[in-house]
Amino acid sequence: MSAQYSVPQERKLVTALPGPKSIELQERRLRSVSRGAGTLANIYMDHGAGAILVDVDGNQIIDLGCGIGVTTIGHANTEVAAAAASQAAKLTHTLFTVTPYENYVAVAEKLAEITPGDFEKRSVLVNTGAEAVENAVKIARKFTGRRAIVALDHAFHGRTNLTMAMTYRPWPERAGMGPFPGEIYSVPTSYPYRDGLTGEEAAEKTIDYITTHIGATEIAAFFVEPIQGDGGIVIPAPGYFKRIREFCTDNGIVLVADEIQAGIARTGTWYSIEHHDVIPDLVTTAKGIAGGFPLAAVTGRADIMDSVQPGGIGGTFGGNPVSTAAALAVFDLIERDDLLGEAKRVEKALWARIGDWTERFPVVGDVRGKGAMFGVELVHPGTTTPYPEALTAIIKHATTNGVIVLDAGSWDSVLRIMPSVVISEALIDDAMSVIEETLTALSGS
């Protein structure tokens, strides 16, 4: 597998981490960058390929984070880079709402094809996931004439003022940032490891809360992450979303699948809502859509999307020619190289490698995931009490040994594993061996 990449697909450390050049860059950073833009690992990257990043000191590091789900197809894919470079040499910007161009239309056409549902669809292209969510809120409110927005407990929908109001946990994202917009409500979700409910039982709990606290006829949109990323790779029990879909349909509520982190081939399907056999009204897309270039979208039912007056949605850089060229190349790669199948391969490899961690390590309460999107929930042995200190220890050991992993969970106690779908089984095995060193120490075995 390594032969097709410019960087050998192996972990290799030539200095301690962080290395001397990273330490020097960190000193410069502290003098010039806001401390609010915190960093998980102060290891500065120079280049990468496939599932390997190379830092400024020449260390080769296994990337199990993909910039939080962005480089699903791998780092610095040569075909995506070539498509972007070719476009940049021709046209970098005109603003689609002033003088349009074909790339924007072609991306919208592809999104209509790959998003769930066989109805007529429309899209609007924007820059970031949070911007996509904000536009979905605007569109749903315009279509329904209602104002209330519902999101699930443990949700993460972005870092803007509006999307922070839709995000569950207060620290660190929301602390001291208010006031936030009103008419935003967080409602109970299905969390199989912690609630022990069937999907149908959890859905009735959600619906009862809405009925008694908000009122169904007040709600414009119900936002769901089919797999909650920052919330801890929480996957609702089977049947949950089907019942929520019925409830939304019966009450004229726009169901929005926030697929910013789990969409675009990461879980073995184009969109993770497909695992639940549910068709949403709107879908938000970002992160993996353009191989690292900034691009996001809202796609959905034509009658909903077209309810907004001309000029009501859009933005200066949304659907930028270079980013859309990259996205079109990403779509081609996913289909040509069967990256949906590769995501399933990664899932199978991860289950085979870490599926027994709950039996082997007392600090592991649950292992769950789909495709290349897994969570390992850490608990104090013999309990379900969150164990954030264990996650801190794992991240520290992993990063100093050349493995980038992510944190997650409302209690900061879920290890998030989100590699590229092109990662090899050998790299998975090596990275998991590094993580197991800490799990063994924490378990006292």
Coordinates of C-alpha atoms in Angstrom, one line a residue:
M1 CA 0.0 0.0 0.0
S2 CA 2.8 2.4 0.8
A3 CA 4.2 2.3 -2.7
Q4 CA 1.4 4.6 -4.1
Y5 CA 2.2 7.4 -1.6
S6 CA 5.0 10.0 -1.6
V7 CA 5.5 9.3 2.1
P8 CA 6.1 5.7 3.4
Q9 CA 3.0 4.5 5.3
E10 CA 4.8 3.8 8.5
R11 CA 5.3 5.5 11.9
K12 CA 8.9 6.7 12.3
L13 CA 10.3 9.0 15.0
V14 CA 13.7 10.7 14.5
T15 CA 13.3 13.1 17.4
A16 CA 11.4 13.3 20.7
L17 CA 8.0 14.8 20.2
P18 CA 7.6 17.7 20.0
G19 CA 10.9 18.1 18.2
P20 CA 13.2 21.1 18.3
K21 CA 11.6 22.9 15.3
S22 CA 8.1 22.4 16.7
I23 CA 9.2 23.8 20.0
E24 CA 10.7 26.9 18.2
L25 CA 7.4 27.3 16.3
Q26 CA 5.4 27.0 19.5
E27 CA 7.3 29.8 21.0
R28 CA 6.6 32.0 17.9
R29 CA 2.9 30.9 18.1
L30 CA 2.6 32.0 21.7
R31 CA 3.7 35.5 20.7
S32 CA 1.3 35.9 17.8
V33 CA -1.7 33.6 18.0
S34 CA -4.6 33.9 20.4
R35 CA -4.4 31.4 23.2
G36 CA -8.1 30.8 22.5
A37 CA -7.1 28.8 19.4
G38 CA -5.9 26.0 21.6
T39 CA -4.1 22.9 20.2
L40 CA -4.4 19.2 21.1
A41 CA -0.7 18.5 20.2
N42 CA 1.9 21.2 19.6
I43 CA 3.6 19.2 16.9
Y44 CA 3.8 21.3 13.7
M45 CA 3.2 19.6 10.4
D46 CA 5.0 20.1 7.1
H47 CA 3.5 17.6 4.7
G48 CA 1.6 14.3 4.5
A49 CA 0.3 11.5 2.3
G50 CA -2.3 8.9 2.9
A51 CA -2.7 8.3 6.6
I52 CA 0.8 9.7 7.6
L53 CA 1.7 13.2 8.6
V54 CA 5.3 14.4 8.6
D55 CA 6.2 17.2 11.0
V56 CA 8.8 19.9 10.6
D57 CA 11.4 17.7 12.3
G58 CA 10.9 14.8 9.9
N59 CA 8.9 12.6 12.2
Q60 CA 6.3 10.4 10.5
I61 CA 3.1 10.3 12.5
I62 CA 0.0 8.1 12.2
D63 CA -3.0 10.4 11.8
L64 CA -6.2 9.0 13.5
G65 CA -7.9 12.4 13.4
C66 CA -8.0 13.6 9.8
G67 CA -8.3 17.2 11.0
I68 CA -11.5 16.0 12.7
G69 CA -12.9 14.1 9.7
V70 CA -11.7 16.3 6.9
T71 CA -9.1 14.3 5.0
T72 CA -11.2 11.1 4.7
I73 CA -9.6 10.3 1.3
G74 CA -6.1 10.8 2.8
H75 CA -3.6 13.7 3.0
A76 CA -2.5 15.6 0.0
N77 CA -4.2 13.5 -2.6
T78 CA -2.4 14.2 -5.8
E79 CA -5.5 14.2 -8.0
V80 CA -7.4 16.6 -5.8
A81 CA -4.4 18.8 -5.6
A82 CA -4.1 18.8 -9.4
A83 CA -7.8 19.6 -9.9
A84 CA -7.5 22.6 -7.4
A85 CA -4.2 23.8 -9.0
S86 CA -5.7 23.7 -12.5
Q87 CA -8.7 25.6 -11.4
A88 CA -6.6 28.2 -9.5
A89 CA -4.7 28.8 -12.7
K90 CA -8.0 29.6 -14.5
L91 CA -10.3 31.3 -12.1
T92 CA -10.2 31.7 -8.3
H93 CA -13.2 33.9 -7.6
T94 CA -16.1 35.8 -9.1
L95 CA -18.8 35.2 -6.4
F96 CA -21.5 32.8 -7.7
T97 CA -24.3 35.2 -6.8
V98 CA -22.8 37.9 -9.1
T99 CA -21.4 35.9 -12.0
P100 CA -21.8 32.1 -11.7
Y101 CA -19.7 29.2 -12.9
E102 CA -20.1 25.6 -13.7
N103 CA -18.3 24.0 -10.8
Y104 CA -20.9 25.2 -8.3
V105 CA -23.7 23.8 -10.4
A106 CA -21.9 20.5 -10.9
V107 CA -21.4 20.1 -7.1
A108 CA -25.1 20.8 -6.5
E109 CA -26.0 18.2 -9.1
K110 CA -23.8 15.6 -7.4
L111 CA -25.2 16.4 -4.0
A112 CA -28.7 15.9 -5.3
E113 CA -27.6 12.5 -6.5
I114 CA -25.8 11.2 -3.4
T115 CA -27.9 12.6 -0.6
P116 CA -30.8 10.4 0.7
G117 CA -34.2 10.6 -1.0
D118 CA -35.4 10.4 -4.6
F119 CA -37.3 13.7 -4.6
E120 CA -36.3 16.9 -6.4
K121 CA -33.5 18.7 -4.5
R122 CA -31.6 21.9 -4.4
S123 CA -28.4 23.0 -2.7
V124 CA -26.6 26.1 -1.5
L125 CA -22.9 26.1 -1.1
V126 CA -21.1 27.8 1.8
N127 CA -17.7 27.7 3.5
T128 CA -18.0 25.8 6.8
G129 CA -20.1 23.4 8.7
A130 CA -21.3 26.0 11.1
E131 CA -22.3 28.2 8.2
A132 CA -24.2 25.3 6.7
V133 CA -26.1 24.7 9.9
E134 CA -27.0 28.4 10.2
N135 CA -28.3 28.5 6.7
A136 CA -30.4 25.3 7.4
V137 CA -31.9 27.1 10.3
K138 CA -32.8 30.1 8.2
I139 CA -34.2 28.0 5.4
A140 CA -36.4 25.9 7.8
R141 CA -37.7 29.0 9.6
K142 CA -38.5 30.6 6.3
F143 CA -40.3 27.5 5.0
T144 CA -42.3 26.8 8.1
G145 CA -42.9 30.3 9.5
R146 CA -41.9 28.9 12.9
R147 CA -39.0 29.9 15.1
A148 CA -38.1 27.1 17.5
I149 CA -35.1 24.9 16.8
V150 CA -34.5 21.5 18.4
A151 CA -31.2 19.7 18.8
L152 CA -30.2 16.6 20.7
D153 CA -28.4 16.3 23.9
H154 CA -24.6 15.8 23.3
A155 CA -24.9 17.6 20.0
F156 CA -22.2 19.7 18.4
H157 CA -23.3 22.0 15.6
G158 CA -20.6 24.6 15.3
R159 CA -18.8 27.6 16.9
T160 CA -20.7 30.6 15.7
N161 CA -23.1 32.4 18.1
L162 CA -26.2 30.6 16.7
T163 CA -24.6 27.1 16.4
M164 CA -23.1 27.5 19.9
A165 CA -26.6 27.8 21.2
M166 CA -27.3 24.4 19.5
T167 CA -24.2 22.8 21.0
Y168 CA -24.7 20.8 24.2
R169 CA -21.8 21.2 26.5
P170 CA -20.7 24.5 28.0
W171 CA -16.9 23.9 28.2
P172 CA -14.8 24.9 26.5
E173 CA -16.7 26.1 23.5
R174 CA -19.5 28.2 25.1
A175 CA -18.1 29.4 28.4
G176 CA -18.3 33.1 28.7
M177 CA -19.5 33.6 25.1
G178 CA -23.2 34.4 25.7
P179 CA -25.8 35.6 25.4
F180 CA -27.0 33.1 22.8
P181 CA -30.0 33.3 20.6
G182 CA -33.4 32.2 22.0
E183 CA -35.8 29.5 20.8
I184 CA -33.1 26.9 20.7
Y185 CA -33.9 23.7 22.7
S186 CA -31.8 20.7 23.6
V187 CA -33.8 17.5 24.0
P188 CA -33.0 13.9 25.2
T189 CA -31.5 11.5 22.8
S190 CA -30.7 7.8 22.5
Y191 CA -27.4 6.9 24.2
P192 CA -27.5 3.0 24.3
Y193 CA -24.5 2.6 26.6
R194 CA -25.9 5.0 29.2
D195 CA -29.7 4.9 29.0
G196 CA -30.3 1.2 28.3
L197 CA -33.4 2.0 26.2
T198 CA -34.5 0.7 22.9
G199 CA -34.6 3.2 20.0
E200 CA -38.4 3.4 20.2
E201 CA -38.3 3.9 24.0
A202 CA -35.7 6.7 23.7
A203 CA -37.7 8.3 20.9
E204 CA -40.8 8.4 23.0
K205 CA -38.8 10.1 25.8
T206 CA -37.6 12.7 23.3
I207 CA -41.1 13.3 21.9
D208 CA -42.6 13.6 25.4
Y209 CA -40.0 16.2 26.3
I210 CA -40.8 18.2 23.2
T211 CA -44.6 17.9 23.8
T212 CA -44.4 19.0 27.4
H213 CA -41.6 21.6 27.2
I214 CA -41.8 23.2 23.8
G215 CA -44.8 22.2 21.7
A216 CA -44.5 20.4 18.4
T217 CA -46.3 23.1 16.4
E218 CA -43.7 25.7 17.5
I219 CA -40.8 23.8 16.0
A220 CA -39.3 24.8 12.6
A221 CA -36.5 22.2 12.5
F222 CA -35.2 19.2 14.4
F223 CA -31.4 18.8 13.9
V224 CA -29.8 15.4 14.4
E225 CA -26.3 14.1 14.0
P226 CA -26.9 10.4 13.0
I227 CA -23.6 9.7 14.6
Q228 CA -22.5 12.3 17.1
G229 CA -18.8 13.1 16.6
D230 CA -17.8 15.6 19.3
G231 CA -20.5 14.2 21.5
G232 CA -18.6 10.9 21.8
I233 CA -19.4 8.8 18.7
V234 CA -22.9 8.3 20.1
I235 CA -25.0 6.1 17.7
P236 CA -28.7 6.0 18.6
A237 CA -30.3 2.6 19.0
P238 CA -32.1 1.1 16.0
G239 CA -35.6 2.5 15.5
Y240 CA -34.8 5.9 17.1
F241 CA -34.6 8.0 14.0
K242 CA -37.5 6.2 12.3
R243 CA -39.8 7.3 15.1
I244 CA -38.3 10.8 15.1
R245 CA -38.9 10.9 11.3
E246 CA -42.6 10.0 11.8
F247 CA -43.0 12.6 14.5
C248 CA -41.5 15.3 12.3
T249 CA -43.6 14.4 9.4
D250 CA -46.8 14.3 11.5
N251 CA -46.1 17.8 12.9
G252 CA -44.7 19.6 9.9
I253 CA -41.2 19.8 11.3
V254 CA -38.1 20.0 9.0
L255 CA -35.8 17.1 9.9
V256 CA -32.2 18.1 9.3
A257 CA -29.4 15.5 9.2
D258 CA -26.2 17.2 10.3
E259 CA -23.7 15.1 8.4
I260 CA -20.8 17.5 8.6
Q261 CA -18.5 15.0 10.4
A262 CA -20.0 11.6 9.5
G263 CA -20.9 12.2 5.9
I264 CA -19.1 11.8 2.6
A265 CA -18.0 8.2 2.8
R266 CA -16.7 8.1 6.3
T267 CA -19.0 5.5 7.7
G268 CA -19.3 3.2 4.6
T269 CA -22.2 5.1 3.1
W270 CA -22.3 8.5 1.5
Y271 CA -24.2 9.7 4.6
S272 CA -24.5 8.1 8.0
I273 CA -28.3 8.6 8.2
E274 CA -28.5 5.8 5.6
H275 CA -27.6 3.3 8.4
H276 CA -30.9 4.1 10.0
D277 CA -33.0 3.8 6.7
V278 CA -34.3 7.3 7.2
I279 CA -34.7 10.2 4.7
P280 CA -34.2 13.7 6.1
D281 CA -35.7 16.8 4.6
L282 CA -32.3 18.7 4.6
V283 CA -28.7 17.5 4.9
T284 CA -25.7 19.6 5.9
T285 CA -22.3 18.6 4.4
A286 CA -18.8 19.9 5.0
K287 CA -15.4 18.5 6.3
G288 CA -14.7 15.6 3.9
I289 CA -16.4 17.0 0.9
A290 CA -13.3 18.7 -0.7
G291 CA -10.3 16.9 0.6
G292 CA -9.1 19.7 2.9
F293 CA -10.4 22.8 1.0
P294 CA -13.1 24.8 2.7
L295 CA -16.5 23.9 1.4
A296 CA -19.9 23.1 2.9
A297 CA -23.5 22.8 1.7
V298 CA -27.1 22.5 2.6
T299 CA -29.0 20.1 0.4
G300 CA -32.7 19.1 0.5
R301 CA -36.2 19.1 -0.7
A302 CA -36.7 21.6 -3.5
D303 CA -39.9 23.1 -2.0
I304 CA -38.0 23.8 1.2
M305 CA -34.8 25.1 -0.4
D306 CA -36.7 27.3 -2.9
S307 CA -38.9 28.9 -0.2
V308 CA -36.1 31.5 0.5
Q309 CA -36.3 34.7 -1.5
P310 CA -33.4 35.3 -4.0
G311 CA -30.5 36.9 -2.0
G312 CA -31.7 35.4 1.3
I313 CA -28.9 32.8 1.4
G314 CA -25.4 32.8 0.0
G315 CA -22.0 34.5 0.8
T316 CA -18.9 35.9 -0.7
F317 CA -16.7 32.7 -0.7
G318 CA -19.4 30.1 -0.7
G319 CA -18.8 27.5 -3.5
N320 CA -15.5 29.0 -4.4
P321 CA -14.3 27.7 -7.8
V322 CA -11.1 26.1 -6.4
S323 CA -12.9 24.3 -3.5
T324 CA -15.6 23.1 -5.8
A325 CA -13.0 21.7 -8.3
A326 CA -11.5 19.8 -5.4
A327 CA -14.9 18.5 -4.3
L328 CA -15.6 17.2 -7.8
A329 CA -12.3 15.3 -7.7
V330 CA -13.2 13.9 -4.3
F331 CA -16.5 12.6 -5.6
D332 CA -14.7 10.9 -8.5
L333 CA -12.2 9.3 -6.2
I334 CA -14.8 7.9 -3.8
E335 CA -16.6 6.2 -6.7
R336 CA -13.6 5.1 -8.7
D337 CA -11.6 3.7 -5.8
D338 CA -14.7 2.4 -3.9
L339 CA -13.9 4.4 -0.8
L340 CA -17.3 3.4 0.6
G341 CA -15.9 -0.1 0.6
E342 CA -12.6 1.0 2.0
A343 CA -14.5 2.6 5.0
K344 CA -16.1 -0.8 5.6
R345 CA -12.7 -2.4 5.4
V346 CA -11.4 0.0 8.1
E347 CA -14.5 -0.7 10.3
K348 CA -13.9 -4.5 10.0
A349 CA -10.2 -4.0 10.9
L350 CA -11.0 -1.8 13.9
W351 CA -13.6 -4.2 15.3
A352 CA -11.1 -7.0 14.9
R353 CA -8.3 -5.0 16.6
I354 CA -10.2 -3.2 19.5
G355 CA -13.6 -4.9 19.7
D356 CA -12.4 -6.9 22.8
W357 CA -11.0 -3.9 24.7
T358 CA -14.1 -3.8 27.0
E359 CA -13.0 -7.4 28.1
R360 CA -9.3 -6.7 28.3
F361 CA -9.2 -3.3 29.9
P362 CA -11.4 -2.4 32.9
V363 CA -11.1 1.3 32.0
V364 CA -12.9 0.7 28.7
G365 CA -16.7 0.8 29.2
D366 CA -17.8 0.8 25.5
V367 CA -16.4 0.5 22.0
R368 CA -18.7 1.7 19.2
G369 CA -18.4 2.9 15.6
K370 CA -19.2 2.8 12.0
G371 CA -16.7 2.8 9.1
A372 CA -13.7 4.9 10.0
M373 CA -15.5 6.6 12.9
F374 CA -15.0 4.9 16.3
G375 CA -15.4 5.9 20.0
V376 CA -13.9 4.3 23.0
E377 CA -15.7 5.4 26.2
L378 CA -13.4 5.4 29.3
V379 CA -14.8 4.8 32.8
H380 CA -13.5 4.2 36.3
P381 CA -13.2 0.4 36.5
G382 CA -16.4 -1.4 37.7
T383 CA -18.6 1.7 37.1
T384 CA -20.0 3.8 34.3
T385 CA -18.5 7.0 35.8
P386 CA -16.6 9.0 33.1
Y387 CA -12.8 8.9 33.4
P388 CA -11.5 12.0 31.7
E389 CA -8.1 11.7 33.3
A390 CA -7.7 8.4 31.4
L391 CA -8.4 10.1 28.1
T392 CA -5.8 12.8 28.9
A393 CA -3.2 10.1 29.6
I394 CA -3.9 8.3 26.4
I395 CA -3.7 11.4 24.3
K396 CA -0.4 12.5 25.9
H397 CA 1.2 9.1 25.4
A398 CA -0.1 8.7 21.9
T399 CA 1.0 12.1 20.6
T400 CA 4.5 11.8 22.2
N401 CA 4.8 8.4 20.4
G402 CA 3.7 9.5 17.0
V403 CA -0.1 8.8 16.9
I404 CA -2.6 11.6 16.6
V405 CA -5.9 10.8 18.3
L406 CA -8.9 12.9 19.3
D407 CA -10.9 13.6 22.4
A408 CA -14.7 13.6 22.5
G409 CA -17.7 13.2 24.7
S410 CA -19.8 15.5 27.0
W411 CA -17.6 14.4 29.9
D412 CA -14.3 14.5 28.0
S413 CA -14.0 10.7 28.4
V414 CA -14.3 9.3 24.9
L415 CA -11.3 8.5 22.7
R416 CA -12.3 9.4 19.1
I417 CA -10.6 7.4 16.3
M418 CA -11.2 8.8 12.8
P419 CA -8.5 7.8 10.4
S420 CA -8.6 8.1 6.6
V421 CA -10.4 5.3 4.9
V422 CA -7.2 4.5 3.0
I423 CA -5.3 3.6 6.2
S424 CA -3.7 0.2 6.2
E425 CA -4.3 -2.6 8.6
A426 CA -0.6 -2.4 9.6
L427 CA -0.9 1.2 10.6
I428 CA -4.1 0.5 12.5
D429 CA -2.4 -2.3 14.4
D430 CA 0.7 -0.1 15.2
A431 CA -1.5 2.8 16.4
M432 CA -3.7 0.6 18.6
S433 CA -0.6 -1.0 20.1
V434 CA 0.6 2.5 21.2
I435 CA -2.9 3.2 22.8
E436 CA -2.9 -0.2 24.5
E437 CA 0.3 0.7 26.4
T438 CA -1.6 3.4 28.3
L439 CA -4.8 1.2 28.7
T440 CA -2.6 -1.5 30.2
A441 CA -1.0 1.0 32.6
L442 CA -4.4 2.5 33.6
S443 CA -5.9 -1.0 34.1
G444 CA -3.1 -2.1 36.3
S445 CA -2.4 -5.1 34.2

